[in-house]
Short mmCIF file of C-alpha atoms and ligand atoms in Angstrom, two decimals:
data_model
loop_
_atom_site.label_atom_id
_atom_site.label_comp_id
_atom_site.label_asym_id
_atom_site.label_seq_id
_atom_site.Cartn_x
_atom_site.Cartn_y
_atom_site.Cartn_z
CA UNK L 1 -26.72 -4.19 5.08
CA UNK L 2 -26.56 -7.69 6.56
CA UNK L 3 -22.91 -8.81 6.77
CA UNK L 4 -22.41 -11.92 4.66
CA UNK L 5 -20.40 -14.79 6.17
CA UNK L 6 -16.80 -14.72 4.85
CA UNK L 7 -16.37 -17.26 2.04
CA UNK L 8 -13.85 -20.09 2.34
CA UNK L 9 -11.36 -18.44 0.02
CA UNK L 10 -10.76 -15.76 2.65
CA UNK L 11 -9.76 -18.26 5.31
CA UNK L 12 -5.98 -18.01 5.90
CA UNK L 13 -3.63 -20.73 7.12
CA UNK L 14 -1.29 -18.92 9.53
CA UNK L 15 2.30 -19.14 8.29
CA UNK L 16 5.34 -18.67 10.49
CA UNK L 17 8.90 -19.96 10.50
CA UNK L 18 12.11 -18.53 11.98
CA UNK L 19 12.13 -15.33 9.93
CA UNK L 20 8.52 -14.51 10.84
CA UNK L 21 9.27 -15.27 14.50
CA UNK L 22 12.24 -12.88 14.41
CA UNK L 23 10.12 -10.07 12.95
CA UNK L 24 7.41 -10.80 15.52
CA UNK L 25 9.96 -10.57 18.38
CA UNK L 26 11.52 -7.47 16.83
CA UNK L 27 8.16 -5.69 16.86
CA UNK L 28 7.85 -6.36 20.59
CA UNK L 29 11.45 -5.26 21.33
CA UNK L 30 11.62 -2.09 19.19
CA UNK L 31 8.04 -0.76 19.45
CA UNK L 32 8.01 0.50 15.89
CA UNK L 33 4.70 0.38 13.99
CA UNK L 34 3.97 -1.95 11.11
CA UNK L 35 0.92 -1.97 8.91
CA UNK L 36 1.16 -5.74 8.89
CA UNK L 37 0.23 -5.61 12.60
CA UNK L 38 -2.11 -2.61 12.83
CA UNK L 39 -4.15 -3.71 9.79
CA UNK L 40 -4.14 -7.34 11.03
CA UNK L 41 -3.04 -8.29 7.50
CA UNK L 42 -3.87 -11.94 6.62
CA UNK L 43 -0.56 -12.32 4.78
CA UNK L 44 1.68 -11.34 7.70
CA UNK L 45 3.26 -14.76 8.23
CA UNK L 46 3.90 -15.38 4.55
CA UNK L 47 5.43 -11.96 3.88
CA UNK L 48 7.60 -12.02 6.99
CA UNK L 49 8.91 -15.47 6.20
CA UNK L 50 9.88 -14.07 2.75
CA UNK L 51 11.83 -11.20 4.33
CA UNK L 52 9.36 -8.48 3.37
CA UNK L 53 7.49 -6.27 5.82
CA UNK L 54 5.70 -2.93 5.82
CA UNK L 55 6.56 -0.25 8.34
CA UNK L 56 4.48 2.74 9.28
CA UNK L 57 6.26 5.99 10.08
CA UNK L 58 5.04 9.40 11.30
CA UNK L 59 3.11 8.00 14.24
CA UNK L 60 -0.12 6.08 14.63
CA UNK L 61 -2.69 8.85 14.42
CA UNK L 62 -4.01 9.89 11.02
CA UNK L 63 -5.46 13.33 10.33
CA UNK L 64 -8.05 11.69 8.09
CA UNK L 65 -10.75 9.14 8.84
CA UNK L 66 -11.37 6.94 5.82
CA UNK L 67 -14.40 4.71 6.33
CA UNK L 68 -12.53 1.49 5.48
CA UNK L 69 -9.39 2.05 7.48
CA UNK L 70 -8.48 0.64 10.88
CA UNK L 71 -5.78 3.21 11.62
CA UNK L 72 -6.48 5.48 14.59
CA UNK L 73 -7.75 8.96 13.77
CA UNK L 74 -6.80 11.95 15.91
CA UNK L 75 -4.26 14.72 16.67
CA UNK L 76 -0.85 13.32 15.74
CA UNK L 77 2.29 13.85 17.83
CA UNK L 78 5.23 15.73 16.31
CA UNK L 79 7.50 13.49 14.17
CA UNK L 80 10.22 11.68 16.18
CA UNK L 81 13.64 13.01 15.04
CA UNK L 82 15.30 9.62 15.61
CA UNK L 83 12.64 7.58 13.78
CA UNK L 84 14.46 7.37 10.39
CA UNK L 85 17.59 5.94 12.04
CA UNK L 86 15.51 3.55 14.19
CA UNK L 87 13.65 2.16 11.16
CA UNK L 88 16.91 1.75 9.21
CA UNK L 89 18.65 0.02 12.13
CA UNK L 90 15.77 -2.40 12.49
CA UNK L 91 15.77 -3.25 8.75
CA UNK L 92 19.52 -3.86 8.90
CA UNK L 93 19.08 -6.09 11.97
CA UNK L 94 16.32 -8.06 10.28
CA UNK L 95 18.30 -8.37 7.04
CA UNK L 96 15.21 -7.57 5.04
CA UNK L 97 15.53 -7.72 1.27
CA UNK L 98 12.55 -5.56 0.52
CA UNK L 99 10.99 -3.02 2.87
CA UNK L 100 7.79 -1.07 2.30
CA UNK L 101 7.58 2.21 4.17
CA UNK L 102 4.19 3.84 4.53
CA UNK L 103 2.56 6.33 6.84
CA UNK L 104 -0.66 7.81 8.08
CA UNK L 105 -1.71 11.06 6.38
CA UNK L 106 -0.25 14.12 8.08
CA UNK L 107 -2.29 17.08 6.84
CA UNK L 108 -0.96 18.87 9.94
CA UNK L 109 2.61 19.03 8.51
CA UNK L 110 3.48 21.61 5.81
CA UNK L 111 5.22 18.99 3.69
CA UNK L 112 2.87 16.15 4.69
CA UNK L 113 5.84 14.29 6.19
CA UNK L 114 7.89 14.28 2.96
CA UNK L 115 11.15 15.21 4.70
CA UNK L 116 10.75 12.23 7.07
CA UNK L 117 10.16 9.83 4.15
CA UNK L 118 13.29 11.23 2.45
CA UNK L 119 15.32 10.86 5.65
CA UNK L 120 14.17 7.24 6.09
CA UNK L 121 15.32 6.37 2.56
CA UNK L 122 18.67 8.03 3.22
CA UNK L 123 19.16 6.18 6.51
CA UNK L 124 18.24 2.82 4.95
CA UNK L 125 20.72 3.39 2.13
CA UNK L 126 23.42 3.79 4.80
CA UNK L 127 22.40 1.07 7.26
CA UNK L 128 20.99 -1.59 4.88
CA UNK L 129 22.35 -0.86 1.37
CA UNK L 130 21.15 -4.21 -0.02
CA UNK L 131 17.54 -3.66 1.10
CA UNK L 132 15.18 -2.44 -1.60
CA UNK L 133 13.04 0.51 -0.51
CA UNK L 134 9.43 0.81 -1.61
CA UNK L 135 7.44 3.83 -0.45
CA UNK L 136 3.64 3.87 -0.15
CA UNK L 137 2.87 7.53 0.40
CA UNK L 138 -0.26 9.57 1.20
CA UNK L 139 -1.38 12.24 -1.28
CA UNK L 140 0.63 15.01 0.46
CA UNK L 141 -2.35 17.30 -0.12
CA UNK L 142 -1.22 17.43 -3.76
CA UNK L 143 1.94 19.40 -2.80
CA UNK L 144 4.38 18.97 -5.77
CA UNK L 145 7.44 20.22 -3.84
CA UNK L 146 6.81 17.66 -1.09
CA UNK L 147 6.62 14.91 -3.71
CA UNK L 148 9.92 16.06 -5.30
CA UNK L 149 11.50 16.00 -1.84
CA UNK L 150 10.63 12.31 -1.54
CA UNK L 151 11.57 11.38 -5.11
CA UNK L 152 14.94 13.11 -4.86
CA UNK L 153 15.82 10.61 -2.10
CA UNK L 154 15.65 7.89 -4.76
CA UNK L 155 13.23 5.17 -3.59
CA UNK L 156 13.17 1.98 -5.70
CA UNK L 157 9.37 2.08 -6.08
CA UNK L 158 6.88 4.84 -5.43
CA UNK L 159 3.37 3.77 -4.51
CA UNK L 160 0.19 5.70 -3.80
CA UNK L 161 -3.14 3.90 -3.59
CA UNK L 162 -6.24 5.04 -5.47
CA UNK L 163 -8.18 2.55 -3.28
CA UNK L 164 -11.53 2.75 -5.06
CA UNK L 165 -13.55 4.34 -7.89
CA UNK L 166 -14.39 8.08 -7.92
CA UNK L 167 -18.15 7.63 -7.28
CA UNK L 168 -17.39 6.04 -3.88
CA UNK L 169 -14.85 8.63 -2.67
CA UNK L 170 -17.40 10.74 -0.72
CA UNK L 171 -18.43 7.69 1.39
CA UNK L 172 -15.14 5.77 1.51
CA UNK L 173 -12.34 8.38 1.60
CA UNK L 174 -13.99 11.77 1.84
CA UNK L 175 -10.79 13.80 2.48
CA UNK L 176 -9.07 12.39 -0.58
CA UNK L 177 -9.48 13.42 -4.23
CA UNK L 178 -9.45 10.94 -7.12
CA UNK L 179 -7.95 13.37 -9.65
CA UNK L 180 -5.36 14.61 -7.15
CA UNK L 181 -4.17 11.05 -6.57
CA UNK L 182 -3.87 10.42 -10.33
CA UNK L 183 -1.97 13.69 -10.75
CA UNK L 184 0.50 12.66 -8.05
CA UNK L 185 1.21 9.36 -9.86
CA UNK L 186 1.57 11.11 -13.24
CA UNK L 187 3.99 13.62 -11.69
CA UNK L 188 6.26 10.76 -10.61
CA UNK L 189 6.24 9.35 -14.16
CA UNK L 190 6.94 12.79 -15.64
CA UNK L 191 9.72 13.84 -13.24
CA UNK L 192 11.41 10.55 -12.25
CA UNK L 193 10.60 8.08 -15.08
CA UNK L 194 13.14 5.53 -13.73
CA UNK L 195 11.12 5.01 -10.53
CA UNK L 196 8.34 2.47 -11.12
CA UNK L 197 4.90 3.77 -10.10
CA UNK L 198 2.52 1.51 -8.16
CA UNK L 199 -1.06 1.76 -6.98
CA UNK L 200 -3.74 -0.37 -5.36
CA UNK L 201 -7.50 -0.90 -5.53
CA UNK L 202 -9.89 -2.66 -3.14
CA UNK L 203 -12.97 -4.45 -4.43
CA UNK L 204 -16.32 -5.33 -2.89
CA UNK L 205 -17.23 -1.76 -1.90
CA UNK L 206 -20.07 -1.39 -4.41
CA UNK L 207 -18.03 -0.53 -7.51
CA UNK L 208 -19.26 -1.85 -10.86
CA UNK L 209 -16.99 -3.77 -13.21
CA UNK L 210 -17.18 -0.88 -15.72
CA UNK L 211 -16.05 1.58 -13.01
CA UNK L 212 -13.15 -0.73 -12.13
CA UNK L 213 -12.05 -0.89 -15.77
CA UNK L 214 -12.19 2.91 -16.00
CA UNK L 215 -10.10 3.26 -12.83
CA UNK L 216 -7.51 0.79 -14.17
CA UNK L 217 -7.32 2.76 -17.44
CA UNK L 218 -6.94 6.03 -15.52
CA UNK L 219 -4.05 4.49 -13.55
CA UNK L 220 -2.32 3.19 -16.66
CA UNK L 221 -2.67 6.62 -18.33
CA UNK L 222 -1.09 8.18 -15.22
CA UNK L 223 1.98 6.01 -15.73
CA UNK L 224 1.23 3.33 -13.12
CA UNK L 225 3.22 0.14 -13.90
CA UNK L 226 2.36 -2.04 -10.89
CA UNK L 227 -1.19 -2.67 -9.73
CA UNK L 228 -2.54 -4.56 -6.73
CA UNK L 229 -6.22 -5.52 -6.53
CA UNK L 230 -7.62 -7.15 -3.39
CA UNK L 231 -10.83 -7.77 -1.49
CA UNK L 232 -11.96 -5.07 0.96
CA UNK L 233 -12.38 -6.58 4.43
CA UNK L 234 -14.29 -4.64 7.06
CA UNK L 235 -12.05 -4.11 10.14
CA UNK L 236 -14.99 -3.67 12.55
CA UNK L 237 -18.78 -3.28 12.48
CA UNK L 238 -18.27 0.51 12.60
CA UNK L 239 -16.45 0.58 9.27
CA UNK L 240 -17.77 0.78 5.72
CA UNK L 241 -19.75 -2.41 4.91
CA UNK L 242 -18.54 -5.07 2.49
CA UNK L 243 -20.95 -5.04 -0.47
CA UNK L 244 -19.65 -8.21 -2.06
CA UNK L 245 -17.00 -10.91 -1.69
CA UNK L 246 -15.41 -11.13 -5.12
CA UNK L 247 -14.59 -14.73 -6.13
CA UNK L 248 -10.97 -15.71 -7.01
CA UNK L 249 -11.82 -16.44 -10.65
CA UNK L 250 -13.01 -12.84 -11.09
CA UNK L 251 -9.65 -11.62 -9.77
CA UNK L 252 -7.96 -13.79 -12.38
CA UNK L 253 -10.02 -12.09 -15.09
CA UNK L 254 -9.12 -8.67 -13.66
CA UNK L 255 -5.42 -9.61 -13.74
CA UNK L 256 -5.70 -10.58 -17.42
CA UNK L 257 -7.58 -7.36 -18.19
CA UNK L 258 -4.93 -5.31 -16.33
CA UNK L 259 -2.08 -6.87 -18.30
CA UNK L 260 -3.98 -6.18 -21.52
CA UNK L 261 -4.42 -2.54 -20.44
CA UNK L 262 -0.60 -2.38 -20.13
CA UNK L 263 0.47 -2.82 -16.51
CA UNK L 264 3.86 -4.56 -16.21
CA UNK L 265 2.50 -6.55 -13.28
CA UNK L 266 -0.92 -7.05 -11.70
CA UNK L 267 -1.19 -8.78 -8.32
CA UNK L 268 -4.90 -9.62 -8.00
CA UNK L 269 -6.57 -11.91 -5.51
CA UNK L 270 -8.92 -11.92 -2.49
CA UNK L 271 -6.02 -11.64 0.01
CA UNK L 272 -3.80 -9.32 -2.01
CA UNK L 273 -2.63 -6.17 -0.21
CA UNK L 274 -0.36 -3.35 -1.42
CA UNK L 275 2.83 -5.01 -0.21
CA UNK L 276 1.88 -8.60 -0.99
CA UNK L 277 4.68 -10.23 -3.01
CA UNK L 278 6.16 -6.73 -3.24
CA UNK L 279 9.62 -8.06 -4.09
CA UNK L 280 8.35 -10.28 -6.89
CA UNK L 281 6.33 -7.42 -8.31
CA UNK L 282 9.44 -5.27 -8.46
CA UNK L 283 11.43 -7.95 -10.22
CA UNK L 284 8.67 -8.30 -12.83
CA UNK L 285 8.60 -4.60 -13.63
CA UNK L 286 12.39 -4.47 -13.90
CA UNK L 287 12.39 -7.54 -16.18
CA UNK L 288 9.56 -6.03 -18.24
CA UNK L 289 11.62 -2.86 -18.74
CA UNK L 290 14.51 -4.99 -20.08
CA UNK L 291 12.24 -6.79 -22.64
S1 LIG K 301 -5.54 8.47 5.00
FE1 LIG K 301 -4.67 6.40 5.02
S2 LIG K 301 -4.12 5.96 7.14
FE2 LIG K 301 -5.48 7.76 7.11
S3 LIG K 301 -7.52 6.95 7.49
FE3 LIG K 301 -7.23 7.11 5.27
S4 LIG K 301 -6.41 5.11 4.62
FE4 LIG K 301 -6.19 5.23 6.83
#
């Protein structure tokens, strides 16, 4: 499939400022991983200057190999015992208001890395009590005890991305399972109803509008309150091809449709990523609960 030229609406004006510069320097000094960096996220400057950033724990090698993802695939190293404290210390030093913690998938670990996620939340509560903690977790192989281990640590938001529609799973994320991901989200709603549930979808992978609507309804039925919808961008020529660049006005329609379906907040746009405007999203869902 011939790769279309990127449309103008995907061109990003780099943003910086003192806060972004501090986070940039901190990355160099502390050698911790951030998705902002490894995914070459177009919103890096804007998010960092707002005091939000996304950190990746549990190493840089994923046990899966999703066709859209730029994360390295391979045999992961054992978890670093001091990583939770290191992440927390860095957040405290950076005075972040809202931190998103995510990870590669660790099918090699019995609990999928759940105990490390729980430890990170605990350490952040101690070192940076004013920092909100949002977790974006893998599917943990559908292990309910592992999920409870994470939830019992009390994150402010629990996210798990559905990424795309079920028909495309075999090509796009072959080791994942659409129903398993929905079950994980529903289990959060059923066991910890006070923790807002969040998920994300990428467009332009060949999904139809009807399939997208069905996926949004499935997410809402699973108790998802926050939804992000963005444009899939191909990291390299070896990754899954972009089928279509979805225009901004279509994202606006999708946002309206999502709010009608019942999400408390829908962040939809060509450059939207899971953590984009994460803090604002949280505030909206909390305000919505009060209404
Ligand atoms: S499981 Fe997550 S980190 Fe691993 S390849 Fe897939 S999207 Fe990337």
